[in-house]
Amino acid sequence: MRIVVLAGGIGGARFLRGLTSAVPDADITVIGNTGDDIHLFGLKVCPDLDTVMYTLGGGIHEEQGWGRADETFTVKEELAAYGVGPEWFGLGDRDFATHIVRTQMIAAGYPLSAVTEALCARWQPGVRLLPMTDDRVETHVLIDDPDAPADGTPARKAVHFQEYWVRLRAQVPAHAIVPVGAEQATPAPGVLEAIAAADVILFPPSNPVVSIGTILAVPGVREAIAKADVPVVGLSPIVGDAPVRGMADKVLAAVGVESTAAAVARHYGSGLLDGWLVDTVDAGAVADVEEAGIRCRAVPLMMTDVAATARMAAEALKLAEEVRA
Amino acid sequence: MRIVVLAGGIGGARFLRGLTSAVPDADITVIGNTGDDIHLFGLKVCPDLDTVMYTLGGGIHEEQGWGRADETFTVKEELAAYGVGPEWFGLGDRDFATHIVRTQMIAAGYPLSAVTEALCARWQPGVRLLPMTDDRVETHVLIDDPDAPADGTPARKAVHFQEYWVRLRAQVPAHAIVPVGAEQATPAPGVLEAIAAADVILFPPSNPVVSIGTILAVPGVREAIAKADVPVVGLSPIVGDAPVRGMADKVLAAVGVESTAAAVARHYGSGLLDGWLVDTVDAGAVADVEEAGIRCRAVPLMMTDVAATARMAAEALKLAEEVRA
């Protein structure tokens, strides 16, 4: 079975661990979000790709969900001693090595997809991990400008998604989410081919706006999924009207979508989604989703451990078979 | 008193610590060798500048003489896990931060001299540290090609100085030492000005070929020193016909100079040097050096501790006054 999964960071990575546990023999291609990539200290950092790679490769910091296990922060401390920041982004020494290798390869002319493949040669994640694009796409968030003139004129500024998410902890209103560069980007080699060859396409409980939404913003990806004649099934990242993890509600508000399992399904729409899983606490949303033309089931959606997550993945595949039949 | 010192790595740095101890109020400008700079892992590494900066700034690994104290090697181990080398160059985590800051600033358009000043703002070395040039100069060493054809045709290859020095430990014959790029290089801002304004110019017991020789190879530097109407005094790095530290004998052989205190003085020549200090064990060389038109004294030249090194520096300044009188 060939499965294509669109994935952001922590939520996508944990779901993938459940999926690979549920169907160990499946041929899984992951299309990873690169909209939250950022250049820090002159190095190219790809948080979502690395989270997937480290999680599936056994190098992740389990409790934190991102970064490396047994991490130290000597380099970061030294950079701070030079007065070089930002200090709000937690890059550890082990993680630095990944970014050094990536940056060196990119400087040598390799596209990000080739770099990702080279990094995965070490981690052996058990899936084929592709960046959504080899082009530079950077998600920016439009916020109120704290340095706006005092005369009351509303002024806004765009900040990098990581600044909004990590430094500001999504605690300021987001007026718009803009995947800068997406319109000019092309899908990375293998992305459209994997979608065209897939038996099933899954949307894990990743952020619908800044993770999966950004992947879908790369011209050709949404269209390829919409026209693929195979089941497309998603899992709600919203449980009981709140994100299971992270601050998806903040960015959903920015794009005018309610933080409910049903609203997210409608946001993707029946043109894209064939099936949608909501948590059992949201069983009342099933009828609403089905009314939108998307088959829906209520099952436990808390990724408390690999076994629970594997059951979620199995439910998603089961719903895909229902849809196909 | 304005003192200009041409310095390589360990020997130069330790001498400078003695000099700043001997004359704490002197205005000291160090012209540092950058011929052994190397790009590793996509980062610009300046071993000699950093050794001077760390030594005078209190961050040096004392026993080793290079690199940082309390160093860890997590990044390097991780790079090796990715199969990315070279493994023979010992970059520690603390040291990596320096190279990351430097590389980022250079990528942002700052010349090496400005970067060095920024790094020194943290270390406060108590001297003005200038790279010999902002241009790229790389010392290459011509060695026998180990992959030469088996038919006996002699074949040679050029390797980066660090590869010859660190990886091969100078254990293969060096046929030539070539400061690649030196001919097109110009002295960094402040270098010629410092020489012109100096009251004394000192050559520490640094390597006469690959450290001081490389600095002198930057067009304009040798000429400025030769025409400066102030005493130029050097200290022999050779004691009892052997280098005090390092493998200077190997590279002296490559340029056809004997490994003796007198031969090194003659190699610099009376056109450049006014005074030369040899160790007491080489007292027999004094007459030979003076015959070459260079005033010479035999004093203890072992930099066993800061006090002993300060006495050496004081002897060099004393000889400078003798020459001046």
Coordinates of C-alpha atoms in Angstrom, one line a residue, chain A residues 40-43 53-54 68 71-72 74-75 78-79 81-82 84 93-94 96-98 100-101 104 119 122-123, chain B residues 40-43 53-54 68 71-72 74-75 78-79 81-82 84 93-94 96-98 100-101 104 119 122-123:
Chain A
L40 CA 19.4 31.3 12.1
F41 CA 23.1 32.2 12.7
G42 CA 23.6 31.8 8.9
L43 CA 22.3 28.2 9.0
M53 CA 13.3 12.8 10.8
Y54 CA 14.3 12.7 14.5
R68 CA 17.3 16.1 20.0
E71 CA 20.8 17.7 24.1
T72 CA 23.3 20.3 25.3
T74 CA 27.0 25.0 24.5
V75 CA 27.1 26.5 21.1
E78 CA 28.7 30.8 23.3
L79 CA 26.7 32.7 20.6
A81 CA 28.3 35.4 24.9
Y82 CA 29.1 37.0 21.6
V84 CA 24.5 37.0 18.8
D93 CA 24.5 21.3 19.9
R94 CA 23.3 18.0 18.3
F96 CA 23.3 22.4 15.2
A97 CA 25.2 19.6 13.5
T98 CA 22.2 18.8 11.3
I100 CA 25.6 22.7 9.6
V101 CA 25.5 19.7 7.3
Q104 CA 27.0 23.2 3.7
L119 CA 20.3 13.4 6.3
R122 CA 21.7 8.5 8.9
W123 CA 18.3 8.5 10.6
Chain B
L40 CA 35.5 23.4 7.4
F41 CA 31.8 22.3 7.4
G42 CA 31.0 25.5 5.4
L43 CA 32.4 27.6 8.2
M53 CA 42.3 36.0 20.8
Y54 CA 41.5 33.1 23.1
R68 CA 38.9 26.5 24.1
E71 CA 35.6 22.2 25.5
T72 CA 33.1 19.5 24.4
T74 CA 29.1 17.1 20.6
V75 CA 28.8 18.9 17.2
E78 CA 27.2 14.4 15.3
L79 CA 28.8 15.6 12.1
A81 CA 27.5 10.4 12.6
Y82 CA 26.3 12.0 9.4
V84 CA 30.7 14.4 7.4
D93 CA 31.4 23.1 20.5
R94 CA 32.6 26.4 22.0
F96 CA 32.2 26.2 16.6
A97 CA 30.3 29.2 17.9
T98 CA 33.2 31.5 17.0
I100 CA 29.5 30.4 13.2
V101 CA 29.5 34.1 14.2
Q104 CA 27.5 34.7 9.4
L119 CA 34.8 38.8 18.1
R122 CA 33.9 39.8 23.7
W123 CA 37.4 38.6 24.5

